[in-house]
Amino acid sequence: MGLRMISGSRIFRALALVALATGFLANSVVAQAPKTATAAQKKAEKPTRPKLVVLLVVDQMRGDYVDKFRGQWTGGLKRLLTEGAWFRSAAYPYAATETCVGHSTISTGSFPASHGMVANAWWDRGEQKMVTCTSDPSAKNTAYAGGATKGGDSAWRMQLPSFAEELKFQTGGATRVVTFSLKARSAITMAGHKGDVVTWFDPSGALVTSSAYGTMPFVEEFAKKNPVVRDYGKTWSLSLAQNSYLYDETAAGARIPDGWTATFPHALRGKGGSTAPDGAFYEQWSYSPFADTYLTRLAEAAVDSLGLGKSGATDFLAVGYSPVDHLGHAFGPRSWEIQDLLVRLDKDLGEFFSFLDKKVGAGNYVVALSADHGVAPIPVDMQKTGVEVGALSLPELQERIEKALEPMNYPKPAVARMAGNELYFSEGVYGRLKADPAAMKSVLDAISSMPGVAAVYGAEDLGNGTTPIAQTRKAAVLSYFAGRSGDLFVLQKPYWLMDSSADGNKRATGTGHGTPYNYDQHVPVIFMGFGIQPGEYFEPVTPADIAPTFAALTGVTLATRDGRVLAEALKRK
């Protein structure tokens, strides 16, 4: 019995020692655990929102440029395609495929019928004159570095807040909103009604902002150190071997800018005989890759100077690349100039993304690239296919309407303005026409008899909310905004341009956009970076889906939207 008790006590002491040792080992393991805990903690602390949202809008970049030229890209455009989500069937569903309209659609996530920016300019019935989409009588423009400018611009005509505005408001103001473009209507609509840095270019080459946004010291410094005139005398030469270019070396029907020839190289020296920068030089610069490079360097300066992506909130940076549009109007989509300009932009964007990787961190920012509209082929070039093409003369159309109403004692002029597809009657005339079926028929017959006219839609047909059958009519409905759109919408046939030049001087060169046809509507939509699932997507989408998708990634609620969240391209958390 005693021996058993001693044995039991020894066992008890042994068990106690084991327990003590176990506890010591447990504590030792806990003491050594920080490495594992830190790794887990870092994983848990992975950002739930991007540090920086980057919006890139390449003015007039047709969707099929990606398919045609992607094999020649080695920089940023290639990276977007290989690391990003490419929506191959993206297109605007409306008719007013213009710069102000497209940028407003991208920034608000809504169509012109909602945001009210129906064109680059429209007839103001109250003021009885044309107004641009950003003109603001209460704002005053200011040029940096002692430059000259005039007028006043803001987003006061835009009826909805932009995504950038909502982002800043919903983060308590910590977000910085920065936008750049050659065009006021691009920089302003991407920012919205308020922004920290909203900057564009005067035709004289000066960097400009307005009293609606205010100036920023780093832009002043950048403008002084990097004047546009520094590019005077440079020459734009081909980036690739000549056999790498599609189409003919000389673009058929091109409208050649002053001081340039029809083929490469293109010198930035103004008009012939010029020895100093002149108006022609600044126009040439705006057509060239040097302008794209300038905008990219300006965006990098903003990241450095403001510490974008380091505020603790999500910052917003947008760049509107305008040269493709300027160049496309002159040389058309089937030109060496467009192909080479995109090769150069690809290089700029490659350097820009590498810069952001270093400054903000790869994976810490999200990028979306799109365009505000496409463009039609130059009619003279398209004519080679045997398709009927032409230019619909607006002065001639107005004259026909006036003659049709002459016997019916309508006031002259009965037409106040033709602005693109929009026809505005003089005050009181359209109301009277709606009550006068015979006169209305005469007007519609006069319009329909014009060569190149495909259809005519009345304001009441577009604004009554009925579901149209024709896709072109549906596109006109989505473009209609009461009080700003015309009384009649005159739709030209495919590949026809509207020509506002005086009768007898019909448009013979260059091209345009602004129709509900696919060559104007189809644009790229590509996302890359934070929260994005790479791949190619073939679902029909619109650029109005960009803002809702940004909003989903940043936890922002938009006031209203016509677009949707592109959930199929978002990574699941």
Short mmCIF file of N, CA and C in Angstrom, two decimals, residues 429-547:
data_model
loop_
_atom_site.label_atom_id
_atom_site.label_comp_id
_atom_site.label_asym_id
_atom_site.label_seq_id
_atom_site.Cartn_x
_atom_site.Cartn_y
_atom_site.Cartn_z
N VAL A 429 -42.75 78.49 -83.94
CA VAL A 429 -42.99 77.84 -85.23
C VAL A 429 -43.34 76.36 -85.05
N TYR A 430 -42.61 75.64 -84.22
CA TYR A 430 -42.86 74.21 -84.10
C TYR A 430 -44.23 73.93 -83.48
N GLY A 431 -44.62 74.73 -82.51
CA GLY A 431 -45.95 74.57 -81.92
C GLY A 431 -47.04 74.76 -82.96
N ARG A 432 -46.83 75.72 -83.82
CA ARG A 432 -47.81 75.97 -84.88
C ARG A 432 -47.82 74.82 -85.89
N LEU A 433 -46.64 74.30 -86.21
CA LEU A 433 -46.57 73.19 -87.16
C LEU A 433 -47.29 71.96 -86.65
N LYS A 434 -47.17 71.69 -85.35
CA LYS A 434 -47.84 70.51 -84.79
C LYS A 434 -49.36 70.60 -84.89
N ALA A 435 -49.85 71.82 -84.96
CA ALA A 435 -51.30 72.03 -85.10
C ALA A 435 -51.71 72.21 -86.56
N ASP A 436 -50.76 72.10 -87.46
CA ASP A 436 -51.01 72.34 -88.89
C ASP A 436 -50.45 71.16 -89.68
N PRO A 437 -51.22 70.06 -89.81
CA PRO A 437 -50.73 68.84 -90.47
C PRO A 437 -50.22 69.06 -91.88
N ALA A 438 -50.85 69.94 -92.63
CA ALA A 438 -50.42 70.17 -94.01
C ALA A 438 -49.04 70.81 -94.06
N ALA A 439 -48.83 71.79 -93.21
CA ALA A 439 -47.53 72.46 -93.17
C ALA A 439 -46.45 71.50 -92.66
N MET A 440 -46.79 70.72 -91.65
CA MET A 440 -45.83 69.75 -91.12
C MET A 440 -45.44 68.74 -92.19
N LYS A 441 -46.42 68.28 -92.97
CA LYS A 441 -46.12 67.33 -94.04
C LYS A 441 -45.19 67.96 -95.08
N SER A 442 -45.41 69.22 -95.39
CA SER A 442 -44.55 69.90 -96.37
C SER A 442 -43.11 69.96 -95.87
N VAL A 443 -42.97 70.25 -94.58
CA VAL A 443 -41.62 70.31 -93.99
C VAL A 443 -40.96 68.95 -94.05
N LEU A 444 -41.66 67.91 -93.59
CA LEU A 444 -41.10 66.57 -93.56
C LEU A 444 -40.78 66.06 -94.96
N ASP A 445 -41.62 66.40 -95.93
CA ASP A 445 -41.36 66.00 -97.32
C ASP A 445 -40.11 66.71 -97.86
N ALA A 446 -39.96 67.98 -97.50
CA ALA A 446 -38.79 68.74 -97.96
C ALA A 446 -37.51 68.14 -97.39
N ILE A 447 -37.57 67.72 -96.13
CA ILE A 447 -36.39 67.12 -95.50
C ILE A 447 -36.10 65.75 -96.10
N SER A 448 -37.13 64.94 -96.22
CA SER A 448 -36.95 63.55 -96.68
C SER A 448 -36.48 63.49 -98.13
N SER A 449 -36.76 64.53 -98.91
CA SER A 449 -36.35 64.53 -100.32
C SER A 449 -34.88 64.90 -100.51
N MET A 450 -34.24 65.34 -99.44
CA MET A 450 -32.82 65.69 -99.52
C MET A 450 -31.97 64.44 -99.69
N PRO A 451 -31.03 64.43 -100.63
CA PRO A 451 -30.12 63.29 -100.75
C PRO A 451 -29.36 63.08 -99.45
N GLY A 452 -29.30 61.84 -98.99
CA GLY A 452 -28.57 61.51 -97.79
C GLY A 452 -29.39 61.41 -96.53
N VAL A 453 -30.67 61.82 -96.56
CA VAL A 453 -31.52 61.75 -95.37
C VAL A 453 -32.09 60.35 -95.22
N ALA A 454 -31.94 59.78 -94.02
CA ALA A 454 -32.46 58.44 -93.75
C ALA A 454 -33.78 58.48 -93.00
N ALA A 455 -33.94 59.42 -92.06
CA ALA A 455 -35.16 59.48 -91.24
C ALA A 455 -35.23 60.84 -90.56
N VAL A 456 -36.45 61.17 -90.11
CA VAL A 456 -36.68 62.39 -89.34
C VAL A 456 -37.54 62.04 -88.14
N TYR A 457 -37.12 62.46 -86.95
CA TYR A 457 -37.88 62.19 -85.73
C TYR A 457 -38.25 63.51 -85.07
N GLY A 458 -39.48 63.60 -84.60
CA GLY A 458 -39.94 64.80 -83.91
C GLY A 458 -39.65 64.72 -82.42
N ALA A 459 -39.58 65.89 -81.78
CA ALA A 459 -39.28 65.94 -80.35
C ALA A 459 -40.29 65.16 -79.54
N GLU A 460 -41.55 65.23 -79.93
CA GLU A 460 -42.58 64.51 -79.18
C GLU A 460 -42.43 63.00 -79.31
N ASP A 461 -41.86 62.55 -80.44
CA ASP A 461 -41.62 61.12 -80.62
C ASP A 461 -40.46 60.63 -79.74
N LEU A 462 -39.50 61.52 -79.49
CA LEU A 462 -38.31 61.14 -78.74
C LEU A 462 -38.47 61.34 -77.25
N GLY A 463 -39.34 62.26 -76.85
CA GLY A 463 -39.45 62.59 -75.43
C GLY A 463 -40.63 61.98 -74.70
N ASN A 464 -41.44 61.15 -75.41
CA ASN A 464 -42.65 60.63 -74.76
C ASN A 464 -42.44 59.30 -74.06
N GLY A 465 -41.22 58.76 -74.11
CA GLY A 465 -40.92 57.54 -73.36
C GLY A 465 -41.40 56.26 -74.02
N THR A 466 -41.95 56.33 -75.22
CA THR A 466 -42.40 55.10 -75.88
C THR A 466 -41.20 54.30 -76.34
N THR A 467 -41.35 53.00 -76.43
CA THR A 467 -40.26 52.13 -76.87
C THR A 467 -40.22 52.11 -78.40
N PRO A 468 -39.16 52.66 -78.98
CA PRO A 468 -39.08 52.69 -80.44
C PRO A 468 -38.69 51.33 -81.00
N ILE A 469 -39.00 51.12 -82.25
CA ILE A 469 -38.67 49.85 -82.89
C ILE A 469 -37.28 49.92 -83.50
N ALA A 470 -37.00 50.94 -84.29
CA ALA A 470 -35.71 51.07 -84.95
C ALA A 470 -34.62 51.40 -83.95
N GLN A 471 -33.46 50.77 -84.12
CA GLN A 471 -32.33 51.06 -83.24
C GLN A 471 -31.89 52.50 -83.35
N THR A 472 -31.96 53.06 -84.57
CA THR A 472 -31.55 54.45 -84.74
C THR A 472 -32.50 55.40 -84.00
N ARG A 473 -33.78 55.06 -83.97
CA ARG A 473 -34.72 55.90 -83.24
C ARG A 473 -34.50 55.75 -81.73
N LYS A 474 -34.22 54.55 -81.28
CA LYS A 474 -33.92 54.35 -79.88
C LYS A 474 -32.69 55.16 -79.48
N ALA A 475 -31.68 55.18 -80.36
CA ALA A 475 -30.47 55.96 -80.10
C ALA A 475 -30.79 57.45 -79.99
N ALA A 476 -31.71 57.92 -80.82
CA ALA A 476 -32.11 59.33 -80.75
C ALA A 476 -32.87 59.62 -79.46
N VAL A 477 -33.66 58.67 -78.99
CA VAL A 477 -34.39 58.82 -77.72
C VAL A 477 -33.41 58.99 -76.56
N LEU A 478 -32.36 58.17 -76.54
CA LEU A 478 -31.39 58.23 -75.44
C LEU A 478 -30.55 59.51 -75.48
N SER A 479 -30.59 60.21 -76.63
CA SER A 479 -29.86 61.46 -76.77
C SER A 479 -30.72 62.68 -76.48
N TYR A 480 -32.03 62.48 -76.35
CA TYR A 480 -32.95 63.61 -76.25
C TYR A 480 -33.06 64.15 -74.83
N PHE A 481 -32.89 65.46 -74.70
CA PHE A 481 -33.06 66.14 -73.41
C PHE A 481 -33.93 67.37 -73.67
N ALA A 482 -35.14 67.37 -73.10
CA ALA A 482 -36.11 68.44 -73.35
C ALA A 482 -35.52 69.80 -73.02
N GLY A 483 -35.74 70.75 -73.92
CA GLY A 483 -35.25 72.11 -73.71
C GLY A 483 -33.91 72.37 -74.35
N ARG A 484 -33.13 71.31 -74.60
CA ARG A 484 -31.82 71.47 -75.22
C ARG A 484 -31.74 70.84 -76.60
N SER A 485 -32.42 69.71 -76.77
CA SER A 485 -32.40 69.05 -78.07
C SER A 485 -33.30 69.81 -79.05
N GLY A 486 -33.12 69.51 -80.32
CA GLY A 486 -33.86 70.22 -81.35
C GLY A 486 -35.32 69.80 -81.42
N ASP A 487 -36.08 70.50 -82.28
CA ASP A 487 -37.49 70.16 -82.51
C ASP A 487 -37.60 68.94 -83.42
N LEU A 488 -36.66 68.83 -84.33
CA LEU A 488 -36.60 67.66 -85.21
C LEU A 488 -35.18 67.09 -85.16
N PHE A 489 -35.08 65.78 -85.29
CA PHE A 489 -33.78 65.11 -85.38
C PHE A 489 -33.69 64.54 -86.79
N VAL A 490 -32.74 65.05 -87.57
CA VAL A 490 -32.57 64.62 -88.96
C VAL A 490 -31.40 63.64 -89.02
N LEU A 491 -31.69 62.42 -89.39
CA LEU A 491 -30.68 61.37 -89.43
C LEU A 491 -30.20 61.15 -90.86
N GLN A 492 -28.88 61.23 -91.05
CA GLN A 492 -28.33 60.96 -92.36
C GLN A 492 -28.15 59.47 -92.58
N LYS A 493 -27.93 59.08 -93.81
CA LYS A 493 -27.67 57.69 -94.14
C LYS A 493 -26.27 57.29 -93.65
N PRO A 494 -26.02 55.98 -93.50
CA PRO A 494 -24.67 55.55 -93.11
C PRO A 494 -23.61 56.09 -94.07
N TYR A 495 -22.49 56.51 -93.49
CA TYR A 495 -21.32 57.01 -94.21
C TYR A 495 -21.53 58.38 -94.86
N TRP A 496 -22.66 59.02 -94.55
CA TRP A 496 -22.87 60.41 -94.98
C TRP A 496 -22.49 61.33 -93.82
N LEU A 497 -21.90 62.47 -94.15
CA LEU A 497 -21.55 63.47 -93.15
C LEU A 497 -22.50 64.65 -93.24
N MET A 498 -22.66 65.35 -92.12
CA MET A 498 -23.39 66.62 -92.13
C MET A 498 -22.40 67.71 -92.53
N ASP A 499 -22.82 68.58 -93.45
CA ASP A 499 -21.94 69.63 -93.95
C ASP A 499 -22.58 70.99 -93.69
N SER A 500 -21.96 71.78 -92.81
CA SER A 500 -22.51 73.09 -92.47
C SER A 500 -21.90 74.22 -93.28
N SER A 501 -21.00 73.89 -94.22
CA SER A 501 -20.36 74.93 -95.01
C SER A 501 -21.36 75.56 -95.98
N ALA A 502 -21.02 76.74 -96.45
CA ALA A 502 -21.91 77.45 -97.37
C ALA A 502 -22.16 76.63 -98.62
N ASP A 503 -23.36 76.75 -99.17
CA ASP A 503 -23.74 75.99 -100.35
C ASP A 503 -22.74 76.25 -101.48
N GLY A 504 -22.33 75.22 -102.15
CA GLY A 504 -21.36 75.35 -103.21
C GLY A 504 -19.95 75.00 -102.76
N ASN A 505 -19.76 74.88 -101.46
CA ASN A 505 -18.45 74.50 -100.92
C ASN A 505 -18.58 73.22 -100.10
N LYS A 506 -19.24 72.26 -100.66
CA LYS A 506 -19.52 71.03 -99.92
C LYS A 506 -18.25 70.35 -99.46
N ARG A 507 -18.35 69.77 -98.26
CA ARG A 507 -17.20 69.13 -97.64
C ARG A 507 -16.63 68.05 -98.55
N ALA A 508 -15.36 68.20 -98.88
CA ALA A 508 -14.74 67.24 -99.78
C ALA A 508 -13.62 66.48 -99.12
N THR A 509 -13.15 66.95 -97.97
CA THR A 509 -12.02 66.29 -97.31
C THR A 509 -12.32 66.11 -95.82
N GLY A 510 -11.53 65.22 -95.19
CA GLY A 510 -11.69 64.98 -93.75
C GLY A 510 -12.95 64.18 -93.45
N THR A 511 -13.20 63.98 -92.17
CA THR A 511 -14.36 63.17 -91.78
C THR A 511 -14.92 63.65 -90.45
N GLY A 512 -15.93 62.95 -89.93
CA GLY A 512 -16.58 63.37 -88.70
C GLY A 512 -17.24 62.20 -87.98
N HIS A 513 -18.08 62.54 -87.01
CA HIS A 513 -18.78 61.55 -86.20
C HIS A 513 -20.05 62.20 -85.68
N GLY A 514 -20.79 61.51 -84.82
CA GLY A 514 -22.01 62.08 -84.27
C GLY A 514 -23.29 61.38 -84.70
N THR A 515 -23.16 60.12 -85.13
CA THR A 515 -24.32 59.37 -85.61
C THR A 515 -24.57 58.14 -84.73
N PRO A 516 -25.72 57.48 -84.92
CA PRO A 516 -25.99 56.24 -84.18
C PRO A 516 -25.49 55.00 -84.90
N TYR A 517 -24.55 55.17 -85.83
CA TYR A 517 -24.01 54.02 -86.55
C TYR A 517 -22.80 53.45 -85.81
N ASN A 518 -22.55 52.16 -86.01
CA ASN A 518 -21.58 51.46 -85.17
C ASN A 518 -20.16 52.01 -85.28
N TYR A 519 -19.80 52.56 -86.45
CA TYR A 519 -18.45 53.11 -86.56
C TYR A 519 -18.24 54.31 -85.64
N ASP A 520 -19.33 54.97 -85.24
CA ASP A 520 -19.26 56.07 -84.28
C ASP A 520 -19.49 55.61 -82.84
N GLN A 521 -20.21 54.50 -82.67
CA GLN A 521 -20.60 54.05 -81.33
C GLN A 521 -19.61 53.07 -80.70
N HIS A 522 -18.96 52.24 -81.51
CA HIS A 522 -18.11 51.17 -80.99
C HIS A 522 -16.77 51.72 -80.51
N VAL A 523 -16.47 51.54 -79.24
CA VAL A 523 -15.24 52.05 -78.63
C VAL A 523 -14.66 50.99 -77.70
N PRO A 524 -13.40 51.13 -77.31
CA PRO A 524 -12.86 50.19 -76.33
C PRO A 524 -13.34 50.48 -74.92
N VAL A 525 -13.51 49.46 -74.12
CA VAL A 525 -13.67 49.58 -72.67
C VAL A 525 -12.76 48.52 -72.05
N ILE A 526 -11.73 48.96 -71.35
CA ILE A 526 -10.73 48.06 -70.77
C ILE A 526 -10.43 48.49 -69.34
N PHE A 527 -10.47 47.54 -68.41
CA PHE A 527 -10.10 47.79 -67.01
C PHE A 527 -8.84 47.00 -66.69
N MET A 528 -8.05 47.54 -65.77
CA MET A 528 -6.85 46.83 -65.32
C MET A 528 -6.51 47.25 -63.89
N GLY A 529 -6.00 46.29 -63.11
CA GLY A 529 -5.49 46.65 -61.79
C GLY A 529 -6.34 46.15 -60.65
N PHE A 530 -6.46 46.96 -59.62
CA PHE A 530 -7.12 46.57 -58.38
C PHE A 530 -8.52 46.01 -58.63
N GLY A 531 -8.75 44.79 -58.12
CA GLY A 531 -10.07 44.19 -58.15
C GLY A 531 -10.54 43.67 -59.49
N ILE A 532 -9.68 43.72 -60.50
CA ILE A 532 -10.10 43.35 -61.86
C ILE A 532 -9.66 41.94 -62.21
N GLN A 533 -10.59 41.17 -62.76
CA GLN A 533 -10.32 39.81 -63.23
C GLN A 533 -9.96 39.88 -64.72
N PRO A 534 -8.71 39.64 -65.07
CA PRO A 534 -8.30 39.77 -66.48
C PRO A 534 -9.05 38.79 -67.39
N GLY A 535 -9.14 39.16 -68.64
CA GLY A 535 -9.77 38.29 -69.62
C GLY A 535 -10.43 39.09 -70.72
N GLU A 536 -10.97 38.37 -71.70
CA GLU A 536 -11.73 39.00 -72.78
C GLU A 536 -13.20 38.70 -72.55
N TYR A 537 -14.03 39.74 -72.65
CA TYR A 537 -15.46 39.63 -72.37
C TYR A 537 -16.24 40.10 -73.60
N PHE A 538 -17.24 39.33 -73.96
CA PHE A 538 -17.98 39.61 -75.19
C PHE A 538 -19.41 40.10 -74.94
N GLU A 539 -19.78 40.26 -73.67
CA GLU A 539 -21.12 40.77 -73.36
C GLU A 539 -21.25 42.21 -73.87
N PRO A 540 -22.41 42.59 -74.38
CA PRO A 540 -22.61 43.99 -74.78
C PRO A 540 -22.55 44.90 -73.56
N VAL A 541 -21.70 45.90 -73.60
CA VAL A 541 -21.59 46.87 -72.51
C VAL A 541 -21.53 48.26 -73.12
N THR A 542 -21.62 49.28 -72.27
CA THR A 542 -21.48 50.66 -72.73
C THR A 542 -20.47 51.39 -71.84
N PRO A 543 -19.89 52.49 -72.32
CA PRO A 543 -18.99 53.25 -71.46
C PRO A 543 -19.68 53.83 -70.22
N ALA A 544 -21.02 53.85 -70.21
CA ALA A 544 -21.74 54.28 -69.01
C ALA A 544 -21.57 53.29 -67.88
N ASP A 545 -21.02 52.11 -68.17
CA ASP A 545 -20.77 51.10 -67.13
C ASP A 545 -19.48 51.36 -66.35
N ILE A 546 -18.66 52.28 -66.83
CA ILE A 546 -17.37 52.53 -66.17
C ILE A 546 -17.57 53.14 -64.79
N ALA A 547 -18.37 54.19 -64.69
CA ALA A 547 -18.58 54.86 -63.39
C ALA A 547 -19.20 53.92 -62.36
#
